């Protein structure tokens, strides 16, 4: 499959995800903004209503205070008139009230003893159940709705009536001061409109800034989508390059295996023909047998490579980890002796067996040991430790050579990547070793080995490579 085709397969998923996320997020932000505005408006309305009710109550109390003051003045007036006829007293009191009231804004009413009707200053009778009930129950004020106000000669707006009583000729008299709250209500209406305008301005600002924020968020989403698509494309390109390298490596390994098989067969065959002719010479016999043994071993390794290149799994055997480690040491002993590098092998006791193709794992360990030997100078030291870690057996190779950096370690198993000069390094050894370990269900890890004293920062003191294989079940 081409890179473009792979990228096209991934793009719709990302595009649909980002666009659907943006479509979901935008209405959600709009709903949240609308809820915030509605909450602000509700709070403003609730506050305005509270202020309005408080102002009306204060206005009604003012009328009650005025009613008490007028009642006190009328009580003094009754005592001054010294009349015994209630009609004469009523006329005198209404005359006094007429001088105080202000038509269309403040109206005064008189309630005679043992009567329920409210007498206006021009002698007319007015009845109102709420006011009469309030007088009987000793209330100081009562609020009048807009439908009651016209009966008291006031505009059809909310009004308040202050109530007071005094003792005079014939019993207890009552005074009612009814005043319109027209101006107070007009001021409240203007205040409410100011609140509405303030809420609208705040809403406009919220929507403007919300739109700007949504636009920026949309641009950021588009940018993030573009970056992720670019990153996905880059990863796909790297995967394709890696696949191409592995395919090239497999083809190369297959070709080399075929080319090596023929001369190897000739070598083994000639050695087998030579073996009877040196039967009388023990040293020559051992040499020929060693040639046959190593040739047979190489043939098995080549067949194992061919099987892996064809996609087959390796032939697994229950093998002692110590046996594999010792076999690898014997095969590289001469190289270490020639390079004057010390090789130590540490194998834990009672190790459980592992499931592997021993010849292929030997090749992996041989390659790691030879790499460690090449990294060390004369007098250097390499250690192969075999131990159990959880449910796996680990083969750990450490050296005190030049070491590698984290960046080089991250690319060490890439096909054709090498830090050795040509023609020493081909860049295939660790890549093949990594594939062999993966086919055995294990893991290969390579990194720098740090060391140093407690007073110094950690420094690279060599290389650490580990092979982990599952324990045989």
Coordinates of C-alpha atoms in Angstrom, one line a residue:
X1 CA 0.0 0.0 0.0
X2 CA 1.4 3.4 -0.9
X3 CA 2.0 6.2 1.6
X4 CA -0.7 8.4 0.2
X5 CA -3.3 5.6 0.5
X6 CA -2.3 4.9 4.1
X7 CA -2.5 8.6 4.9
X8 CA -5.9 8.9 3.3
X9 CA -7.2 6.0 5.4
X10 CA -6.2 7.9 8.6
X11 CA -7.1 11.4 7.5
X12 CA -10.9 10.9 7.5
X13 CA -10.9 9.6 11.1
X14 CA -8.9 12.6 12.3
X15 CA -10.8 15.0 10.2
X16 CA -14.2 13.7 11.3
X17 CA -13.1 13.6 14.9
X18 CA -11.8 17.2 14.9
X19 CA -14.7 18.7 12.9
X20 CA -17.3 16.8 15.0
X21 CA -15.5 18.0 18.2
X22 CA -15.5 21.6 16.9
X23 CA -19.2 21.3 16.0
X24 CA -20.1 19.9 19.4
X25 CA -17.9 22.4 21.3
X26 CA -19.3 25.5 19.5
X27 CA -23.0 24.9 20.4
X28 CA -21.9 24.0 23.9
X29 CA -20.0 27.3 24.3
X30 CA -23.1 29.1 22.9
X31 CA -25.4 27.4 25.4
X32 CA -23.1 28.2 28.2
X33 CA -22.9 31.9 27.2
X34 CA -26.7 32.0 26.9
X35 CA -27.1 30.4 30.4
X36 CA -24.6 32.9 31.8
X37 CA -26.5 35.8 30.3
X38 CA -29.8 34.5 31.5
X39 CA -28.4 34.0 35.0
X40 CA -27.1 37.6 35.1
X41 CA -30.4 38.9 33.8
X42 CA -32.3 36.9 36.4
X43 CA -30.1 38.2 39.2
X44 CA -30.4 41.8 38.0
X45 CA -34.2 41.4 37.8
X46 CA -34.4 39.8 41.2
X47 CA -32.3 42.6 42.7
X48 CA -34.4 45.3 41.0
X49 CA -37.6 43.7 42.2
X50 CA -36.2 43.6 45.7
X51 CA -35.2 47.2 45.6
X52 CA -38.6 48.2 44.2
X53 CA -40.5 46.4 47.0
X54 CA -38.2 47.9 49.6
X55 CA -38.8 51.4 48.1
X56 CA -42.6 50.9 48.1
X57 CA -42.5 49.8 51.7
X58 CA -40.4 52.8 52.7
X59 CA -42.9 55.0 50.8
X60 CA -45.8 53.5 52.7
X61 CA -44.1 54.0 56.0
X62 CA -43.7 57.6 55.2
X63 CA -47.4 57.9 54.6
X64 CA -48.0 56.2 57.9
X65 CA -45.8 58.7 59.7
X66 CA -47.6 61.6 58.0
X67 CA -51.0 60.0 59.0
X68 CA -49.9 59.9 62.7
X69 CA -48.7 63.5 62.5
X70 CA -52.1 64.6 61.1
X71 CA -54.0 62.5 63.6
X72 CA -52.1 64.2 66.4
X73 CA -52.9 67.6 65.0
X74 CA -56.6 66.8 64.5
X75 CA -56.8 65.5 68.1
X76 CA -55.6 68.9 69.3
X77 CA -58.0 70.6 66.9
X78 CA -61.0 68.6 68.3
X79 CA -60.1 69.7 71.8
X80 CA -59.8 73.3 70.7
X81 CA -63.2 73.3 68.9
X82 CA -65.0 72.0 72.0
X83 CA -68.0 71.1 69.9
X84 CA -70.4 68.3 71.0
X85 CA -72.0 67.6 67.6
X86 CA -70.1 65.0 65.5
X87 CA -71.3 66.8 62.3
X88 CA -69.7 70.1 63.4
X89 CA -66.5 68.3 64.4
X90 CA -66.4 66.5 61.1
X91 CA -66.9 69.7 59.1
X92 CA -64.1 71.4 61.0
X93 CA -61.7 68.4 60.6
X94 CA -62.4 68.0 56.9
X95 CA -61.7 71.7 56.4
X96 CA -58.3 71.3 58.1
X97 CA -57.6 68.2 55.9
X98 CA -58.6 70.1 52.8
X99 CA -55.8 72.6 53.4
X100 CA -53.2 69.8 53.7
X101 CA -53.9 67.5 50.8
X102 CA -52.6 67.8 47.2
X103 CA -55.0 66.7 44.6
X104 CA -53.9 63.9 42.2
X105 CA -50.9 63.0 44.4
X106 CA -51.9 63.0 48.2
X107 CA -55.5 62.6 49.3
X108 CA -56.7 62.7 52.9
X109 CA -59.7 60.8 54.3
X110 CA -61.5 60.9 57.6
X111 CA -63.3 58.0 59.3
X112 CA -65.9 58.9 61.9
X113 CA -66.4 56.9 65.1
X114 CA -68.4 53.7 64.7
X115 CA -68.3 54.3 60.9
X116 CA -66.5 52.4 58.1
X117 CA -66.8 54.9 55.3
X118 CA -63.9 57.1 54.3
X119 CA -65.0 60.8 54.0
X120 CA -63.1 62.8 51.4
X121 CA -62.3 66.5 52.1
X122 CA -65.3 67.5 49.9
X123 CA -67.7 65.2 52.0
X124 CA -68.0 62.2 49.6
X125 CA -68.0 58.7 50.9
X126 CA -65.4 56.1 49.7
X127 CA -65.4 52.4 50.6
X128 CA -62.4 50.1 50.4
X129 CA -62.2 46.7 52.0
X130 CA -58.4 46.6 52.4
X131 CA -58.2 50.0 54.2
X132 CA -61.2 49.2 56.4
X133 CA -59.7 45.8 57.3
X134 CA -56.3 47.5 58.1
X135 CA -58.0 50.1 60.3
X136 CA -59.9 47.5 62.3
X137 CA -56.7 45.4 62.8
X138 CA -54.6 48.4 63.8
X139 CA -52.2 48.3 60.9
X140 CA -50.2 51.4 60.2
X141 CA -50.1 51.2 56.4
X142 CA -51.4 49.3 53.4
X143 CA -50.4 49.1 49.8
X144 CA -53.0 49.9 47.1
X145 CA -52.7 48.3 43.7
X146 CA -53.2 50.2 40.5
X147 CA -56.9 49.2 40.3
X148 CA -57.7 50.5 43.8
X149 CA -56.0 53.9 43.3
X150 CA -58.6 55.6 41.1
X151 CA -61.3 55.1 43.9
X152 CA -59.1 57.4 46.1
X153 CA -58.8 60.0 43.4
X154 CA -55.3 59.0 42.4
X155 CA -53.8 58.0 39.1
X156 CA -54.1 54.4 38.1
X157 CA -50.7 53.5 39.4
X158 CA -49.5 51.7 42.6
X159 CA -50.2 53.8 45.7
X160 CA -49.9 53.5 49.5
X161 CA -52.2 54.5 52.4
X162 CA -50.9 55.5 55.8
X163 CA -53.4 54.9 58.7
X164 CA -53.7 56.5 62.1
X165 CA -56.4 57.0 64.8
X166 CA -57.1 59.5 67.6
X167 CA -59.7 59.9 70.3
X168 CA -62.2 62.7 70.0
X169 CA -65.9 63.6 70.3
X170 CA -68.0 60.4 70.0
X171 CA -65.2 57.9 70.2
X172 CA -62.2 56.9 68.0
X173 CA -61.6 58.7 64.7
X174 CA -59.4 57.6 61.8
X175 CA -57.2 59.3 59.4
X176 CA -56.1 57.9 56.0
X177 CA -53.3 59.4 53.9
X178 CA -53.4 58.0 50.4
X179 CA -50.5 58.9 48.1
X180 CA -49.5 57.8 44.7
X181 CA -46.1 56.2 44.1
X182 CA -46.1 57.5 40.6
X183 CA -42.7 59.2 40.8
X184 CA -41.1 56.4 42.8
X185 CA -42.4 53.8 40.3
X186 CA -41.1 56.0 37.4
X187 CA -37.7 56.1 39.0
X188 CA -37.8 52.3 39.4
X189 CA -38.8 51.8 35.8
X190 CA -36.0 54.0 34.7
X191 CA -33.6 52.0 37.0
X192 CA -35.0 48.8 35.5
X193 CA -34.4 50.0 32.0
X194 CA -30.9 51.0 33.0
X195 CA -30.4 47.4 34.3
X196 CA -31.8 46.0 31.1
X197 CA -29.4 48.1 29.0
X198 CA -26.5 47.1 31.3
X199 CA -27.4 43.5 30.8
X200 CA -27.7 43.9 27.1
X201 CA -24.4 45.6 26.9
X202 CA -22.8 42.9 29.0
X203 CA -24.5 40.3 26.8
X204 CA -23.1 41.9 23.7
X205 CA -19.6 42.0 25.2
X206 CA -19.9 38.3 26.3
X207 CA -21.0 37.3 22.7
X208 CA -18.3 39.4 21.1
X209 CA -15.5 38.0 23.3
X210 CA -17.1 34.6 23.1
X211 CA -17.1 34.8 19.4
X212 CA -13.5 35.9 19.4
X213 CA -12.5 33.1 21.7
X214 CA -14.5 30.6 19.7
X215 CA -12.7 31.8 16.5
X216 CA -9.3 31.5 18.2
X217 CA -10.2 28.0 19.5
X218 CA -11.4 27.0 16.0
X219 CA -8.1 28.2 14.5
X220 CA -6.1 26.4 17.2
X221 CA -8.1 23.2 16.5
X222 CA -7.4 23.5 12.8
X223 CA -3.7 24.1 13.5
X224 CA -3.6 21.1 15.9
X225 CA -5.4 19.0 13.4
X226 CA -2.9 20.0 10.7
X227 CA 0.0 19.3 13.0
X228 CA -1.4 15.9 14.0
X229 CA -2.0 15.0 10.3
X230 CA 1.5 16.1 9.5
X231 CA 2.9 14.0 12.4
X232 CA 0.8 11.0 11.4
X233 CA 2.0 11.3 7.8
X234 CA 5.6 11.5 9.1
X235 CA 5.1 8.4 11.3
X236 CA 3.6 6.6 8.3
X237 CA 6.5 7.6 6.2
X238 CA 9.0 6.3 8.8
X239 CA 7.0 3.1 9.1
X240 CA 7.1 2.6 5.4
X241 CA 10.9 3.3 5.3
X242 CA 11.3 0.8 8.1
X243 CA 9.2 -1.8 6.3
X244 CA 11.3 -1.2 3.2
X245 CA 14.5 -1.7 5.1
X246 CA 13.2 -4.9 6.7
X247 CA 12.1 -6.2 3.3
X248 CA 15.5 -5.3 1.9
X249 CA 17.2 -7.0 4.8
X250 CA 15.1 -10.1 4.4
X251 CA 15.8 -10.3 0.7
X252 CA 19.5 -9.7 1.3
X253 CA 19.6 -12.4 4.0
X254 CA 17.8 -14.8 1.8
X255 CA 20.2 -14.2 -1.1
X256 CA 23.2 -14.5 1.2
X257 CA 21.8 -17.7 2.7
X258 CA 21.4 -19.3 -0.7
X259 CA 24.9 -18.1 -1.8
X260 CA 26.5 -19.4 1.4
X261 CA 24.7 -22.8 1.4
X262 CA 26.4 -24.1 -1.7
X263 CA 30.0 -23.5 -0.8
X264 CA 29.2 -24.5 2.8
X265 CA 27.9 -27.8 1.6
X266 CA 31.1 -28.3 -0.5
X267 CA 33.3 -27.5 2.5
X268 CA 31.4 -30.0 4.8
X269 CA 31.4 -32.6 2.0
X270 CA 35.1 -32.3 1.4
X271 CA 35.8 -32.4 5.2
X272 CA 33.7 -35.6 5.5
X273 CA 35.7 -37.2 2.6
X274 CA 39.0 -36.1 4.3
X275 CA 38.0 -37.5 7.7
X276 CA 38.9 -41.3 6.9
X277 CA 42.3 -40.3 5.5
X278 CA 43.4 -38.7 8.7
X279 CA 42.0 -41.3 11.0
X280 CA 45.6 -42.2 12.2
X281 CA 46.3 -38.5 13.3
X282 CA 44.3 -37.5 16.3
X283 CA 45.0 -33.8 16.0
X284 CA 44.1 -33.7 12.3
X285 CA 40.9 -35.7 13.1
X286 CA 39.8 -33.2 15.7
X287 CA 40.5 -30.4 13.3
X288 CA 38.4 -32.0 10.5
X289 CA 35.6 -32.9 13.0
X290 CA 35.6 -29.2 14.2
X291 CA 35.3 -28.1 10.5
X292 CA 32.3 -30.4 10.0
X293 CA 30.7 -29.4 13.3
X294 CA 31.0 -25.6 12.6
X295 CA 29.9 -26.1 9.0
X296 CA 26.8 -28.0 10.2
X297 CA 26.2 -25.3 12.8
X298 CA 26.4 -22.5 10.2
X299 CA 24.1 -24.5 7.9
X300 CA 21.5 -24.7 10.7
X301 CA 21.8 -21.0 11.4
X302 CA 21.3 -20.2 7.8
X303 CA 18.3 -22.4 7.6
X304 CA 16.9 -20.6 10.7
X305 CA 17.4 -17.2 9.0
X306 CA 15.7 -18.5 5.9
X307 CA 12.7 -19.7 7.9
X308 CA 12.4 -16.3 9.6
X309 CA 12.7 -14.5 6.3
X310 CA 9.8 -16.6 5.0
X311 CA 7.7 -15.6 8.1
X312 CA 8.0 -18.9 9.9
X313 CA 8.5 -19.2 13.6
X314 CA 11.7 -20.6 15.0
X315 CA 11.9 -24.2 16.2
X316 CA 11.7 -23.9 20.0
X317 CA 13.4 -26.1 22.5
X318 CA 13.6 -26.2 26.3
X319 CA 17.1 -25.0 26.8
X320 CA 19.2 -24.1 29.9
X321 CA 20.1 -20.4 29.7
X322 CA 23.5 -21.2 31.2
X323 CA 24.1 -23.7 28.3
X324 CA 23.4 -20.9 25.7
X325 CA 25.6 -18.4 27.5
X326 CA 28.5 -20.9 27.8
X327 CA 28.2 -21.9 24.2
X328 CA 28.4 -18.2 23.1
X329 CA 31.4 -17.6 25.3
X330 CA 33.3 -20.5 23.8
X331 CA 32.6 -19.3 20.3
X332 CA 34.0 -15.8 20.9
X333 CA 36.8 -16.7 23.3
X334 CA 39.5 -16.5 20.6
X335 CA 38.4 -13.0 19.6
X336 CA 38.6 -11.7 23.2
X337 CA 42.0 -13.3 23.7
X338 CA 43.3 -11.7 20.5
X339 CA 41.9 -8.3 21.5
X340 CA 43.3 -8.7 25.0
X341 CA 39.8 -8.0 26.5
X342 CA 38.7 -9.8 29.6
X343 CA 35.4 -11.7 29.4
X344 CA 33.5 -12.6 32.6
X345 CA 30.4 -14.8 32.6
X346 CA 28.1 -14.7 35.7
X347 CA 25.3 -17.3 35.7
X348 CA 22.8 -17.5 38.6
X349 CA 22.1 -20.9 40.0
X350 CA 18.9 -22.9 39.5
X351 CA 17.8 -20.9 36.4
X352 CA 14.6 -22.1 34.8
X353 CA 14.8 -23.2 31.2
X354 CA 13.8 -21.0 28.3
X355 CA 12.0 -21.8 25.0
X356 CA 14.2 -20.9 22.1
X357 CA 16.2 -22.0 19.1
X358 CA 19.6 -22.2 20.8
X359 CA 21.6 -21.6 17.7
X360 CA 19.8 -18.4 16.9
X361 CA 20.0 -17.0 20.4
X362 CA 23.7 -17.9 20.5
X363 CA 24.1 -15.8 17.4
X364 CA 22.4 -12.9 19.2
X365 CA 24.7 -13.2 22.2
X366 CA 27.7 -13.6 20.0
X367 CA 26.9 -10.4 18.2
X368 CA 26.4 -8.5 21.4
X369 CA 29.6 -9.8 22.9
X370 CA 31.6 -9.0 19.7
X371 CA 30.2 -5.5 19.7
X372 CA 31.2 -5.1 23.3
X373 CA 34.7 -6.4 22.5
X374 CA 35.1 -4.0 19.6
X375 CA 34.1 -1.1 21.9
X376 CA 36.8 -1.9 24.4
X377 CA 40.5 -1.4 24.1
X378 CA 43.3 -3.7 25.3
X379 CA 42.7 -4.2 29.0
X380 CA 39.0 -3.6 28.8
X381 CA 36.4 -5.8 30.5
X382 CA 33.1 -7.3 29.2
X383 CA 30.6 -9.2 31.4
X384 CA 27.8 -11.5 30.5
X385 CA 25.3 -12.0 33.3
X386 CA 22.4 -14.4 33.2
X387 CA 19.7 -14.0 35.8
X388 CA 15.9 -14.3 36.4
X389 CA 13.8 -11.1 36.5
X390 CA 10.1 -11.7 37.2
X391 CA 8.8 -14.2 34.6
X392 CA 11.8 -13.8 32.2
X393 CA 15.4 -14.7 31.9
X394 CA 17.8 -11.8 31.1
X395 CA 21.1 -12.0 29.3
X396 CA 22.9 -8.8 30.2
X397 CA 26.1 -7.7 28.4
X398 CA 28.0 -4.8 29.8
X399 CA 31.3 -3.3 28.9
X400 CA 33.6 -0.4 30.0
X401 CA 34.3 0.8 26.4
X402 CA 33.6 4.1 24.7
X403 CA 29.8 3.8 25.3
X404 CA 26.9 5.2 23.2
X405 CA 24.6 8.1 23.6
X406 CA 20.8 7.9 24.1
X407 CA 20.2 9.1 20.6
X408 CA 22.5 6.4 19.1
X409 CA 20.9 3.8 21.3
X410 CA 17.4 4.7 20.1
X411 CA 18.5 4.0 16.5
X412 CA 20.8 1.1 17.2
X413 CA 18.4 -1.6 15.9
X414 CA 17.4 0.2 12.7
X415 CA 18.5 -1.7 9.6
X416 CA 21.6 -0.3 8.0
X417 CA 22.3 2.1 10.8
X418 CA 25.9 1.9 12.1
X419 CA 28.5 4.0 13.8
X420 CA 31.4 1.8 12.6
X421 CA 33.4 2.7 9.6
X422 CA 33.0 1.0 6.2
X423 CA 33.5 -2.0 5.6
X424 CA 33.6 -3.0 9.3
X425 CA 30.0 -2.2 10.0
X426 CA 27.0 -3.1 7.8
X427 CA 24.2 -1.9 10.1
X428 CA 22.5 -5.3 9.9
X429 CA 23.8 -7.2 13.0
X430 CA 21.7 -5.5 15.7
X431 CA 18.7 -5.3 13.4
X432 CA 18.8 -9.0 12.7
X433 CA 19.4 -9.7 16.4
X434 CA 16.4 -7.6 17.3
X435 CA 14.2 -9.5 14.9
X436 CA 15.4 -12.9 16.2
X437 CA 14.6 -11.9 19.8
X438 CA 11.2 -10.6 18.8
X439 CA 10.4 -13.9 17.0
X440 CA 11.2 -15.7 20.3
X441 CA 8.7 -13.5 22.2
X442 CA 11.5 -11.6 23.9
X443 CA 12.9 -8.0 23.9
X444 CA 16.3 -6.5 23.1
X445 CA 17.3 -3.3 24.8
X446 CA 20.5 -1.2 24.3
X447 CA 21.6 1.9 26.1
X448 CA 24.4 3.7 27.7
X449 CA 25.9 2.4 30.9
X450 CA 26.3 5.2 33.5
X451 CA 28.8 5.3 36.3
X452 CA 30.8 7.8 38.5
X453 CA 31.2 8.7 42.1
X454 CA 28.4 10.1 44.4
X455 CA 30.0 13.6 44.2
X456 CA 30.1 13.7 40.4
X457 CA 27.2 13.8 37.9
X458 CA 26.5 10.5 36.1
X459 CA 28.7 9.9 33.1
X460 CA 28.7 7.3 30.3
X461 CA 31.0 4.5 31.3
X462 CA 30.2 2.0 28.5
X463 CA 27.3 0.2 27.0
X464 CA 24.6 -2.1 28.4
X465 CA 22.6 -4.5 26.2
X466 CA 20.0 -7.0 27.5
X467 CA 18.1 -9.8 26.0
X468 CA 14.9 -11.0 27.8
X469 CA 13.3 -14.3 26.9
X470 CA 10.2 -15.8 28.5
X471 CA 10.6 -18.8 30.8
X472 CA 9.5 -22.1 29.3
X473 CA 6.1 -23.2 30.4

